Amino acid sequence: QVKLVESGGGLVQTGGSLRLSCTLSEGTFSIYAMHWFRQAPGKEREFVAAISWGGSSTRYSDSVKGRFTISRDNAVNTVYLQMNTLKTEDTGVYYCAGGPSILSNFDTWGQGTQVIVSS
């Protein structure tokens, strides 16, 4: 049974930074690619970023490319999302998910972590 725990969200002003963390508390972390998604109020969940199991390959949505960086530390079963130059449109609940590759993810989610970017 896979259990994912996201943390690090909060309230930040536009142009600020946050670093999100997602820890896999159960399961074999290092064999999976890891993904970050977000869901803004009234909108569908959307892809943000993904990283391969070894960390050598990454993928980003166009809306965050150049501002967000995904990384992972397999020794502590954690994937990170460094978010810089935040915009109000980055507001939402951020979720992580595992997957067989950076192109697809499993439908298993944590509780998410709330990010609010104020102007």
Coordinates of N, CA, C and O in Angstrom, one line a residue:
Q1 N 0.8 -1.2 0.0 CA 0.0 0.0 0.0 C 0.9 1.2 0.0 O 1.7 1.4 0.9
V2 N 0.8 2.1 -1.0 CA 1.5 3.3 -1.1 C 0.9 4.4 -0.3 O -0.3 4.6 -0.4
K3 N 1.7 5.1 0.5 CA 1.2 6.3 1.2 C 2.1 7.4 0.9 O 3.3 7.4 1.2
L4 N 1.5 8.5 0.4 CA 2.2 9.7 0.1 C 1.8 10.9 1.0 O 0.7 11.1 1.3
V5 N 2.8 11.6 1.5 CA 2.5 12.7 2.4 C 3.2 14.0 1.9 O 4.5 14.1 1.8
E6 N 2.4 15.0 1.5 CA 2.9 16.2 1.0 C 3.0 17.3 2.1 O 2.2 17.2 3.0
S7 N 4.0 18.2 2.0 CA 4.1 19.2 3.0 C 4.8 20.4 2.4 O 5.4 20.3 1.3
G8 N 4.9 21.5 3.1 CA 5.6 22.7 2.7 C 4.8 23.8 2.1 O 5.4 24.9 1.8
G9 N 3.5 23.6 1.9 CA 2.7 24.7 1.4 C 2.6 25.8 2.4 O 3.0 25.8 3.5
G10 N 1.9 26.9 1.9 CA 1.7 28.1 2.7 C 1.3 29.3 1.9 O 0.9 29.1 0.8
L11 N 1.3 30.4 2.6 CA 0.9 31.7 2.0 C 2.1 32.5 1.7 O 3.0 32.6 2.5
V12 N 2.2 32.9 0.4 CA 3.4 33.7 0.0 C 3.0 34.7 -1.0 O 2.0 34.6 -1.7
Q13 N 3.7 35.8 -1.1 CA 3.4 36.9 -2.0 C 4.0 36.6 -3.4 O 4.9 35.8 -3.5
T14 N 3.4 37.2 -4.4 CA 3.9 37.1 -5.7 C 5.4 37.4 -5.8 O 5.9 38.3 -5.1
G15 N 6.1 36.6 -6.5 CA 7.5 36.7 -6.6 C 8.3 35.9 -5.6 O 9.5 35.8 -5.7
G16 N 7.6 35.4 -4.6 CA 8.3 34.6 -3.6 C 8.5 33.2 -4.0 O 8.3 32.8 -5.1
S17 N 9.0 32.4 -3.0 CA 9.4 31.0 -3.2 C 8.9 30.1 -2.1 O 8.7 30.6 -1.0
L18 N 8.7 28.9 -2.5 CA 8.3 27.8 -1.5 C 9.0 26.5 -2.0 O 9.2 26.4 -3.2
R19 N 9.2 25.6 -1.1 CA 9.7 24.3 -1.4 C 8.8 23.3 -0.8 O 8.6 23.2 0.4
L20 N 8.2 22.5 -1.7 CA 7.3 21.4 -1.3 C 8.0 20.1 -1.2 O 9.0 19.9 -1.9
S21 N 7.6 19.3 -0.3 CA 8.1 18.0 -0.1 C 7.0 16.9 -0.2 O 5.9 17.2 0.2
C22 N 7.4 15.8 -0.7 CA 6.5 14.6 -0.7 C 7.3 13.4 -0.3 O 8.2 13.0 -1.0
T23 N 6.8 12.8 0.7 CA 7.5 11.6 1.2 C 6.6 10.4 1.1 O 5.4 10.4 1.4
L24 N 7.3 9.3 0.6 CA 6.6 8.0 0.4 C 6.9 7.3 1.7 O 8.0 6.9 2.0
S25 N 5.8 7.1 2.5 CA 6.0 6.4 3.8 C 5.9 4.9 3.7 O 6.4 4.2 4.5
E26 N 5.3 4.4 2.6 CA 5.2 3.0 2.4 C 5.3 2.7 0.9 O 4.8 3.4 0.1
G27 N 6.0 1.7 0.6 CA 6.3 1.3 -0.8 C 7.8 1.5 -1.1 O 8.5 2.0 -0.3
T28 N 8.1 1.2 -2.3 CA 9.5 1.2 -2.8 C 9.7 2.5 -3.6 O 9.4 2.5 -4.8
F29 N 10.2 3.6 -3.0 CA 10.2 4.9 -3.6 C 11.1 4.9 -4.9 O 10.8 5.4 -5.9
S30 N 12.3 4.3 -4.8 CA 13.3 4.5 -5.8 C 13.0 3.9 -7.1 O 13.6 4.3 -8.1
I31 N 12.0 3.0 -7.2 CA 11.7 2.4 -8.5 C 10.7 3.2 -9.3 O 10.4 2.9 -10.5
Y32 N 10.1 4.2 -8.7 CA 9.1 5.0 -9.4 C 9.6 6.3 -9.9 O 10.3 7.0 -9.2
A33 N 9.0 6.8 -11.0 CA 9.1 8.2 -11.3 C 8.1 8.9 -10.4 O 7.2 8.2 -9.9
M34 N 8.3 10.1 -10.1 CA 7.5 10.9 -9.2 C 7.0 12.1 -10.0 O 7.7 12.8 -10.7
H35 N 5.7 12.5 -9.7 CA 5.0 13.6 -10.3 C 4.5 14.6 -9.3 O 4.1 14.2 -8.2
W36 N 4.4 15.8 -9.7 CA 3.6 16.8 -9.0 C 2.5 17.3 -9.8 O 2.7 17.6 -11.0
F37 N 1.3 17.4 -9.2 CA 0.1 18.0 -9.8 C -0.4 19.1 -8.9 O 0.0 19.2 -7.8
R38 N -1.3 19.9 -9.5 CA -2.0 20.9 -8.7 C -3.4 21.0 -9.1 O -3.7 20.7 -10.2
Q39 N -4.2 21.5 -8.2 CA -5.6 21.8 -8.5 C -6.0 23.1 -7.9 O -6.0 23.3 -6.7
A40 N -6.4 24.0 -8.8 CA -6.9 25.3 -8.4 C -8.3 25.2 -8.1 O -9.0 24.3 -8.6
P41 N -8.9 26.1 -7.3 CA -10.3 26.1 -7.0 C -11.2 26.1 -8.2 O -11.0 27.0 -9.1
G42 N -12.1 25.2 -8.4 CA -13.0 25.2 -9.5 C -12.4 24.6 -10.8 O -13.0 24.7 -11.8
K43 N -11.2 24.1 -10.7 CA -10.5 23.6 -11.9 C -10.1 22.2 -11.7 O -10.1 21.6 -10.6
E44 N -9.8 21.5 -12.8 CA -9.3 20.1 -12.8 C -7.8 20.1 -12.3 O -7.1 21.0 -12.5
R45 N -7.5 18.9 -11.8 CA -6.1 18.7 -11.4 C -5.2 18.7 -12.7 O -5.6 18.2 -13.7
E46 N -4.1 19.4 -12.6 CA -3.2 19.5 -13.8 C -1.8 19.1 -13.4 O -1.3 19.3 -12.3
F47 N -1.1 18.6 -14.4 CA 0.3 18.2 -14.3 C 1.2 19.4 -14.1 O 1.0 20.5 -14.7
V48 N 2.2 19.3 -13.2 CA 3.2 20.3 -13.0 C 4.6 19.9 -13.4 O 5.2 20.6 -14.2
A49 N 5.0 18.8 -12.8 CA 6.4 18.4 -13.1 C 6.5 16.9 -12.8 O 5.7 16.3 -12.0
A50 N 7.5 16.3 -13.4 CA 7.8 14.8 -13.1 C 9.3 14.6 -13.2 O 10.1 15.4 -13.8
I51 N 9.8 13.6 -12.5 CA 11.2 13.2 -12.4 C 11.3 11.7 -12.5 O 10.5 11.0 -11.9
S52 N 12.3 11.2 -13.2 CA 12.5 9.8 -13.4 C 13.0 9.2 -12.1 O 13.4 9.9 -11.2
W53 N 13.0 7.9 -12.0 CA 13.4 7.2 -10.8 C 14.8 7.5 -10.3 O 15.1 7.7 -9.1
G54 N 15.7 7.7 -11.3 CA 17.1 8.0 -10.9 C 17.4 9.5 -10.9 O 18.5 9.9 -10.5
G55 N 16.4 10.3 -11.3 CA 16.6 11.8 -11.3 C 17.2 12.4 -12.5 O 17.4 13.6 -12.6
S56 N 17.5 11.5 -13.5 CA 18.2 12.1 -14.7 C 17.3 12.7 -15.7 O 17.8 13.5 -16.5
S57 N 16.0 12.4 -15.6 CA 15.1 13.0 -16.6 C 14.0 13.7 -15.9 O 13.5 13.3 -14.8
T58 N 13.6 14.9 -16.4 CA 12.5 15.7 -15.8 C 11.6 16.2 -16.9 O 12.0 16.2 -18.1
R59 N 10.4 16.6 -16.5 CA 9.5 17.1 -17.4 C 8.6 18.2 -16.7 O 8.3 17.9 -15.5
Y60 N 8.3 19.3 -17.3 CA 7.6 20.3 -16.7 C 6.5 20.8 -17.6 O 6.6 20.7 -18.9
S61 N 5.4 21.3 -17.0 CA 4.4 22.0 -17.8 C 5.0 23.3 -18.3 O 5.9 23.9 -17.6
D62 N 4.4 23.8 -19.3 CA 4.9 25.1 -19.9 C 4.7 26.2 -18.9 O 5.5 27.2 -18.9
S63 N 3.7 26.1 -18.1 CA 3.4 27.2 -17.2 C 4.4 27.4 -16.0 O 4.4 28.5 -15.4
V64 N 5.1 26.4 -15.7 CA 6.1 26.5 -14.6 C 7.5 26.3 -15.1 O 8.5 26.5 -14.3
K65 N 7.7 26.0 -16.3 CA 9.1 25.8 -16.8 C 9.9 27.0 -16.6 O 9.5 28.2 -16.9
G66 N 11.1 26.8 -16.1 CA 12.0 28.0 -15.8 C 11.8 28.6 -14.4 O 12.7 29.4 -14.0
R67 N 10.7 28.2 -13.7 CA 10.5 28.8 -12.4 C 10.5 27.7 -11.3 O 10.9 28.0 -10.2
F68 N 10.0 26.5 -11.7 CA 10.0 25.4 -10.7 C 11.1 24.4 -11.0 O 11.4 24.2 -12.2
T69 N 11.5 23.7 -10.0 CA 12.5 22.6 -10.2 C 12.1 21.4 -9.3 O 11.9 21.6 -8.1
I70 N 12.0 20.3 -10.0 CA 11.7 19.1 -9.3 C 13.0 18.3 -9.0 O 13.9 18.3 -9.9
S71 N 13.1 17.7 -7.8 CA 14.3 16.9 -7.5 C 13.9 15.8 -6.5 O 12.7 15.8 -6.1
R72 N 14.8 14.9 -6.3 CA 14.4 13.8 -5.4 C 15.6 13.3 -4.6 O 16.8 13.5 -5.1
D73 N 15.4 12.7 -3.5 CA 16.4 12.1 -2.7 C 15.9 10.7 -2.3 O 15.1 10.6 -1.4
N74 N 16.4 9.7 -3.0 CA 15.9 8.4 -2.8 C 16.3 7.8 -1.4 O 15.7 6.9 -0.9
A75 N 17.3 8.4 -0.8 CA 17.8 7.9 0.5 C 16.8 8.2 1.6 O 16.7 7.5 2.6
V76 N 15.9 9.2 1.4 CA 14.9 9.6 2.3 C 13.5 9.5 1.7 O 12.6 10.1 2.3
N77 N 13.4 8.8 0.6 CA 12.1 8.6 0.0 C 11.3 9.9 -0.2 O 10.1 9.9 0.0
T78 N 12.0 10.9 -0.7 CA 11.3 12.2 -0.8 C 11.6 12.9 -2.2 O 12.7 12.8 -2.7
V79 N 10.5 13.5 -2.7 CA 10.6 14.3 -3.9 C 10.3 15.7 -3.5 O 9.4 16.0 -2.7
Y80 N 11.0 16.7 -4.1 CA 10.8 18.1 -3.8 C 10.3 18.9 -5.0 O 10.5 18.4 -6.2
L81 N 9.7 20.0 -4.7 CA 9.3 20.9 -5.8 C 9.7 22.3 -5.3 O 9.1 22.9 -4.4
Q82 N 10.8 22.8 -5.9 CA 11.2 24.2 -5.6 C 10.5 25.1 -6.5 O 10.6 25.0 -7.7
M83 N 9.7 26.0 -5.9 CA 8.9 27.0 -6.7 C 9.4 28.4 -6.5 O 9.4 28.9 -5.3
N84 N 9.9 29.0 -7.5 CA 10.4 30.4 -7.5 C 9.5 31.3 -8.3 O 8.8 30.8 -9.2
T85 N 9.7 32.6 -8.1 CA 8.9 33.6 -8.8 C 7.5 33.2 -8.9 O 6.9 33.2 -10.0
L86 N 6.9 33.0 -7.8 CA 5.5 32.5 -7.8 C 4.5 33.6 -8.3 O 4.7 34.8 -8.0
K87 N 3.5 33.1 -8.9 CA 2.4 33.9 -9.4 C 1.1 33.6 -8.8 O 0.9 32.5 -8.3
T88 N 0.1 34.5 -8.9 CA -1.2 34.2 -8.3 C -1.8 32.9 -8.9 O -2.5 32.2 -8.2
E89 N -1.5 32.7 -10.2 CA -2.1 31.5 -10.8 C -1.5 30.2 -10.4 O -1.9 29.1 -10.8
D90 N -0.4 30.3 -9.6 CA 0.2 29.1 -9.0 C -0.6 28.6 -7.8 O -0.3 27.5 -7.2
T91 N -1.6 29.4 -7.3 CA -2.4 29.0 -6.2 C -3.1 27.7 -6.4 O -3.7 27.5 -7.5
G92 N -3.1 26.8 -5.4 CA -3.9 25.6 -5.5 C -3.4 24.6 -4.5 O -2.5 24.9 -3.7
V93 N -4.0 23.4 -4.5 CA -3.5 22.3 -3.7 C -2.6 21.5 -4.6 O -3.0 21.1 -5.7
Y94 N -1.4 21.2 -4.0 CA -0.4 20.5 -4.7 C -0.3 19.0 -4.2 O -0.3 18.8 -3.0
Y95 N -0.3 18.1 -5.2 CA -0.3 16.7 -4.9 C 0.9 16.0 -5.6 O 1.3 16.4 -6.6
C96 N 1.4 14.9 -5.0 CA 2.4 14.1 -5.7 C 1.8 12.8 -6.0 O 0.8 12.3 -5.3
A97 N 2.4 12.1 -6.9 CA 2.0 10.8 -7.3 C 3.2 10.0 -7.9 O 4.1 10.7 -8.5
G98 N 3.2 8.7 -7.7 CA 4.2 7.9 -8.4 C 3.8 7.5 -9.7 O 2.6 7.8 -10.1
G99 N 4.7 6.9 -10.5 CA 4.3 6.5 -11.8 C 5.4 5.6 -12.4 O 6.5 5.6 -11.9
P100 N 5.1 4.9 -13.5 CA 6.0 4.0 -14.1 C 7.1 4.8 -14.9 O 8.1 4.2 -15.2
S101 N 6.8 6.0 -15.3 CA 7.7 6.9 -16.0 C 7.3 8.3 -15.8 O 6.3 8.6 -15.2
I102 N 8.0 9.2 -16.4 CA 7.7 10.6 -16.3 C 6.5 11.0 -17.2 O 6.0 12.1 -17.1
L103 N 6.1 10.1 -18.0 CA 5.0 10.4 -18.9 C 3.6 9.9 -18.3 O 2.6 10.2 -18.9
S104 N 3.6 9.1 -17.3 CA 2.3 8.6 -16.8 C 2.5 8.4 -15.3 O 3.5 8.2 -14.7
N105 N 1.3 8.5 -14.6 CA 1.3 8.4 -13.1 C 0.2 7.4 -12.7 O -0.7 7.1 -13.4
F106 N 0.4 6.9 -11.4 CA -0.6 6.1 -10.8 C -1.7 7.0 -10.2 O -1.4 8.1 -9.9
D107 N -2.8 6.4 -10.0 CA -4.0 7.2 -9.5 C -4.0 7.0 -8.0 O -5.1 6.6 -7.4
T108 N -2.9 7.3 -7.3 CA -2.9 7.2 -5.9 C -2.3 8.5 -5.4 O -1.2 8.9 -5.8
W109 N -3.0 9.2 -4.5 CA -2.7 10.5 -4.1 C -2.6 10.7 -2.6 O -3.3 10.0 -1.8
G110 N -1.8 11.6 -2.1 CA -1.8 12.0 -0.8 C -2.9 13.0 -0.5 O -3.8 13.3 -1.3
Q111 N -2.8 13.7 0.7 CA -3.8 14.7 1.1 C -3.6 16.0 0.4 O -4.5 16.9 0.4
G112 N -2.4 16.2 -0.1 CA -2.1 17.5 -0.8 C -1.6 18.5 0.2 O -1.8 18.4 1.4
T113 N -1.0 19.6 -0.3 CA -0.6 20.7 0.5 C -1.0 22.0 -0.2 O -0.8 22.2 -1.4
Q114 N -1.6 22.9 0.6 CA -2.2 24.1 0.0 C -1.1 25.2 -0.2 O -0.3 25.5 0.7
V115 N -1.1 25.8 -1.4 CA -0.2 26.9 -1.7 C -1.2 28.1 -2.1 O -2.0 28.0 -3.0
I116 N -0.9 29.2 -1.5 CA -1.7 30.4 -1.8 C -0.7 31.5 -2.1 O 0.1 31.9 -1.3
V117 N -0.8 32.1 -3.3 CA 0.1 33.2 -3.7 C -0.8 34.4 -3.8 O -1.8 34.5 -4.6
S118 N -0.5 35.4 -3.0 CA -1.2 36.6 -2.9 C -0.5 37.8 -3.6 O 0.7 37.8 -3.6
S119 N -1.3 38.6 -4.2 CA -0.7 39.8 -4.9 C -0.5 41.0 -4.0 O -0.9 41.0 -2.9

